[in-house]
mmCIF file of C-alpha atoms in Angstrom:
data_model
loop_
_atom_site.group_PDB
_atom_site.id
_atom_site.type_symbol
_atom_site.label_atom_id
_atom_site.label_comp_id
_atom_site.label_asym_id
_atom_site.label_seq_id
_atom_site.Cartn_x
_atom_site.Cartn_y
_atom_site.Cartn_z
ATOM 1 C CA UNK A 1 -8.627 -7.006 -4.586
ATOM 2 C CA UNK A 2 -7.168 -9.046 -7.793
ATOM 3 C CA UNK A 3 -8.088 -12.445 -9.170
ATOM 4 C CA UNK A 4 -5.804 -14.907 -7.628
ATOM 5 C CA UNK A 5 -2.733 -16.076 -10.207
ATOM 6 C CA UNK A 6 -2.940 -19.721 -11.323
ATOM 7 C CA UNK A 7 0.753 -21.592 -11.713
ATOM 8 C CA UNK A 8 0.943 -23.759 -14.008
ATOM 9 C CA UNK A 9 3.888 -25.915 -14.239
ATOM 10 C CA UNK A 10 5.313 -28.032 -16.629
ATOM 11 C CA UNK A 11 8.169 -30.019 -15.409
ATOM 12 C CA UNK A 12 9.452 -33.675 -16.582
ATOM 13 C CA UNK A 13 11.358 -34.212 -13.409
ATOM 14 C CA UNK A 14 9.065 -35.042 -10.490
ATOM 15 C CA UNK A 15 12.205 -34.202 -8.099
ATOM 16 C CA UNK A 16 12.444 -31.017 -9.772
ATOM 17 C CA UNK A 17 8.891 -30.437 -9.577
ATOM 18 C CA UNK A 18 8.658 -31.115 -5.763
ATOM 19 C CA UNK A 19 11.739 -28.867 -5.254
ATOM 20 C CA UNK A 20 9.912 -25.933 -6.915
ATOM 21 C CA UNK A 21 6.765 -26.352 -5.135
ATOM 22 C CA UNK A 22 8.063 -26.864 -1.707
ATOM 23 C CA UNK A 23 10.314 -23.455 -2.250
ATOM 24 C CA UNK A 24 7.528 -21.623 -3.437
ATOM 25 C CA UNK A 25 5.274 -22.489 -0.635
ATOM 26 C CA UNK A 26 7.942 -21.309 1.286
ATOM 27 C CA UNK A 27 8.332 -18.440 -0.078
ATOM 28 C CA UNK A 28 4.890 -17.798 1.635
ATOM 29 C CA UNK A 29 3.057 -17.975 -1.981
ATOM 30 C CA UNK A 30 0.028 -20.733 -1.669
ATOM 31 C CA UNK A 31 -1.919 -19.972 -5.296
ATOM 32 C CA UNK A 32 -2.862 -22.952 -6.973
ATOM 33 C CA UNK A 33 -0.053 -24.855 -9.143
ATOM 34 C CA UNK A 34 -1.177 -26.525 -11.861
ATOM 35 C CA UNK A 35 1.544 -29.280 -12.774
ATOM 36 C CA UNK A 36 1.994 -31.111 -15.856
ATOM 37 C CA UNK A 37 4.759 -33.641 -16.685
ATOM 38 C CA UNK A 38 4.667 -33.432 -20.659
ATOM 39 C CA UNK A 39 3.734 -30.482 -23.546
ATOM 40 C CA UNK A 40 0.793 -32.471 -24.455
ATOM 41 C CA UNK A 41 -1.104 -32.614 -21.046
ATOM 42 C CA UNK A 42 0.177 -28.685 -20.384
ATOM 43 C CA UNK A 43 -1.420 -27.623 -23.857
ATOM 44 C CA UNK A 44 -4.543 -29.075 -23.290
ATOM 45 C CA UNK A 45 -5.102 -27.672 -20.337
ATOM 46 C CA UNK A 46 -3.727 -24.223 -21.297
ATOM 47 C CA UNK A 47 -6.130 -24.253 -24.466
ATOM 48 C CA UNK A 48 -9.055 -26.280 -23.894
ATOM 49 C CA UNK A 49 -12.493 -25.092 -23.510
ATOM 50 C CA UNK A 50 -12.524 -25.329 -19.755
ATOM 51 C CA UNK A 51 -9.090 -24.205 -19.270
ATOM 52 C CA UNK A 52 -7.058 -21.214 -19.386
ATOM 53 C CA UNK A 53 -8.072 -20.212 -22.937
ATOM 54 C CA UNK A 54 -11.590 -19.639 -22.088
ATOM 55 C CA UNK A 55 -13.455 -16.541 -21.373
ATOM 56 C CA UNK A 56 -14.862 -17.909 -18.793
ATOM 57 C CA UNK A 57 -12.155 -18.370 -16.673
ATOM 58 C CA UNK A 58 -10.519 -14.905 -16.501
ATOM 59 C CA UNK A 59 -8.144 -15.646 -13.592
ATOM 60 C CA UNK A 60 -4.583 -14.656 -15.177
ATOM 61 C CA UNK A 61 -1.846 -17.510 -15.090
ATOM 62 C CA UNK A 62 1.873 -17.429 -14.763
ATOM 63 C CA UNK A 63 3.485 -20.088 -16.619
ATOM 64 C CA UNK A 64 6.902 -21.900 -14.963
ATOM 65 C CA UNK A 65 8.082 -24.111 -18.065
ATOM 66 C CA UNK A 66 10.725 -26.851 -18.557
ATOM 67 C CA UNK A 67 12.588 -27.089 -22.157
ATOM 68 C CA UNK A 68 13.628 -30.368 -22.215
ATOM 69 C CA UNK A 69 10.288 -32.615 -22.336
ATOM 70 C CA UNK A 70 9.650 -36.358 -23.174
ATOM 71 C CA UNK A 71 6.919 -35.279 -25.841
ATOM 72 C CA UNK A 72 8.061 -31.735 -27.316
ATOM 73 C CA UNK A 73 10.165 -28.828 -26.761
ATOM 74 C CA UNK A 74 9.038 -26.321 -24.374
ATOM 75 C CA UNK A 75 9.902 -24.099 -27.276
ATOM 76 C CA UNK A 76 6.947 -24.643 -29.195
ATOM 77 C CA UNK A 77 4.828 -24.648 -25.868
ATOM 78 C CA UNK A 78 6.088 -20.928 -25.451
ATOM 79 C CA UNK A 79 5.709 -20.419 -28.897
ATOM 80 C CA UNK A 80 1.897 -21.348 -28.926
ATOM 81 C CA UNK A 81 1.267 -19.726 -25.898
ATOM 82 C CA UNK A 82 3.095 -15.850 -27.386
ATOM 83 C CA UNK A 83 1.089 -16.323 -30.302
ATOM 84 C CA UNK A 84 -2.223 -17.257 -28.463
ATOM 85 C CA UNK A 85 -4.558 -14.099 -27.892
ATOM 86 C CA UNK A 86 -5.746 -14.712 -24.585
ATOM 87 C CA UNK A 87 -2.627 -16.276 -23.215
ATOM 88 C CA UNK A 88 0.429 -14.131 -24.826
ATOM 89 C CA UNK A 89 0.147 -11.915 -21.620
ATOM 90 C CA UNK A 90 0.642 -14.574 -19.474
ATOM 91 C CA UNK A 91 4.214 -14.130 -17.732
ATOM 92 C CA UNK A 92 6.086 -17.134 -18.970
ATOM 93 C CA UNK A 93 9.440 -18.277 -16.737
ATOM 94 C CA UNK A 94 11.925 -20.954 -18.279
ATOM 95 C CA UNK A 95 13.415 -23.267 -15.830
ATOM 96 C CA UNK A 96 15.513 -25.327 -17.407
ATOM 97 C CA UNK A 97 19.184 -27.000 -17.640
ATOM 98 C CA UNK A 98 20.040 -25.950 -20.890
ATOM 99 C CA UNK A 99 22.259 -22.794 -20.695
ATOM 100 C CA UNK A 100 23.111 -22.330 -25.221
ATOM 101 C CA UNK A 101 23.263 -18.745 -25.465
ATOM 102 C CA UNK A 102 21.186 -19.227 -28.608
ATOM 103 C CA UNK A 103 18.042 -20.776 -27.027
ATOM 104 C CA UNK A 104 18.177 -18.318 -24.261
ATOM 105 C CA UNK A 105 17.881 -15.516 -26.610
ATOM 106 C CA UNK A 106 15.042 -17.423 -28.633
ATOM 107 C CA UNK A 107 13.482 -17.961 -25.911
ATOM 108 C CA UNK A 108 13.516 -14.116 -25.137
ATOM 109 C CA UNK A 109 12.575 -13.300 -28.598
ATOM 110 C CA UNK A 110 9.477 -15.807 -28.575
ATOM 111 C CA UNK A 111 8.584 -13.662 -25.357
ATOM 112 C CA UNK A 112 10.107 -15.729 -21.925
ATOM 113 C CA UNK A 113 9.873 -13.047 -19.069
ATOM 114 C CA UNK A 114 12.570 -14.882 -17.287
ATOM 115 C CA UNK A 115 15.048 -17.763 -17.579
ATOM 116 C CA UNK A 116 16.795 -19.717 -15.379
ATOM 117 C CA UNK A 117 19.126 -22.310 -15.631
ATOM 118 C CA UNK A 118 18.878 -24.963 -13.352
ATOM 119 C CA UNK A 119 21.904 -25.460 -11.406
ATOM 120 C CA UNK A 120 23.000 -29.320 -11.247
ATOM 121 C CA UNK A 121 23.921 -29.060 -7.395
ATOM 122 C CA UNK A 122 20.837 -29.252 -5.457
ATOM 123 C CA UNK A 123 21.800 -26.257 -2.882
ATOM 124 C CA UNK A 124 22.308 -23.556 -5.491
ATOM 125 C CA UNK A 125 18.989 -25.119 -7.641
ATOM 126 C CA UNK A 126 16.994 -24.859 -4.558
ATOM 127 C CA UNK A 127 18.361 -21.630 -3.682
ATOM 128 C CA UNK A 128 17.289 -19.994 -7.223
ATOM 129 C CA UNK A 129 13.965 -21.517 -6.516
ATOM 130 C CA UNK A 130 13.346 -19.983 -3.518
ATOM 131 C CA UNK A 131 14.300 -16.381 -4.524
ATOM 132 C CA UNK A 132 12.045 -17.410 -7.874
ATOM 133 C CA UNK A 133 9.221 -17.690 -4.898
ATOM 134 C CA UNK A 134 10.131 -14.301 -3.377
ATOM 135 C CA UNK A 135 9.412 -12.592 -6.571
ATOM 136 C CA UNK A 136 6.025 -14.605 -6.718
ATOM 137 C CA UNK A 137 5.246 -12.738 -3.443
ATOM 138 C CA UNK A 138 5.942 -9.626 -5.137
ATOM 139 C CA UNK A 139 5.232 -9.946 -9.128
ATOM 140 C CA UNK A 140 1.829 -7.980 -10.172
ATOM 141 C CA UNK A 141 0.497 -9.983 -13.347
ATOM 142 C CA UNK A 142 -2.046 -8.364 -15.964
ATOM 143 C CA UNK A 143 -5.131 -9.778 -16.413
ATOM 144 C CA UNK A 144 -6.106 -11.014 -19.793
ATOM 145 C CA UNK A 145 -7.934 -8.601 -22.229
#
């Protein structure tokens, strides 16, 4: 049996956040989500002693992260994370509005698994969410080394 996957999600908008929630738990996929509404809070949690970072807490994470945050860009969150040794396996999924064909490739080259862009009509945002849940249900993620 594997270690139960830890969400964490950093999202500004607390109507986006509630969105992605409710359409992942119903999706049928109730692991923990960690949510965070600014880099700072998400980093500290990601790389503090008693979070993610440590040994200690071996449970691999999958990381759902907004671009566009009041505090820094989710750019150098995903950067810090890539380059991180304990945490560069950890699937990383973009969610954001911005669709420049030059920070979607960054974002690929710093090591995003997926992006999405986030729809501005609430239907087709909600529907990418839920099929984002659906491959929750079915995504297999590495433990760290």
């Amino acid at each position: 049996m594997g270690i139960a996957v830890k969400i964490v999600m950093v999202e500004d908008d607390e109507g986006h956040a509630r969105l992605i929630e409710k359409n992942i738990r119903r999706a049928g996929v109730a692991n923990d989500i960690a949510a965070f509404s600014d880099g700072t809070s998400a980093l500290h949690y990601l790389f503090s002693a008693d979070g993610l970072r440590s040994e200690a807490n071996p449970h691999p994470t999958l990381i759902l992260l907004d671009l566009n945050l009041p505090d820094m860009s989710g750019i150098e969150i995903l950067k810090r994370i890539k380059e991180d040794d304990h945490l560069r396996c950890a699937p990383v999924v973009v969610l954001t509005t911005t669709d420049d064909k030059g920070e979607i490739q960054r974002c690929y080259e710093l090591g995003c698994n997926v992006y999405i862009t986030k729809p501005l009509n609430y239907d087709s945002f909600a529907d990418a969410i839920r099929q984002l849940g659906l491959f929750f249900s079915v995504i297999q993620i590495p433990e760290p080394a």
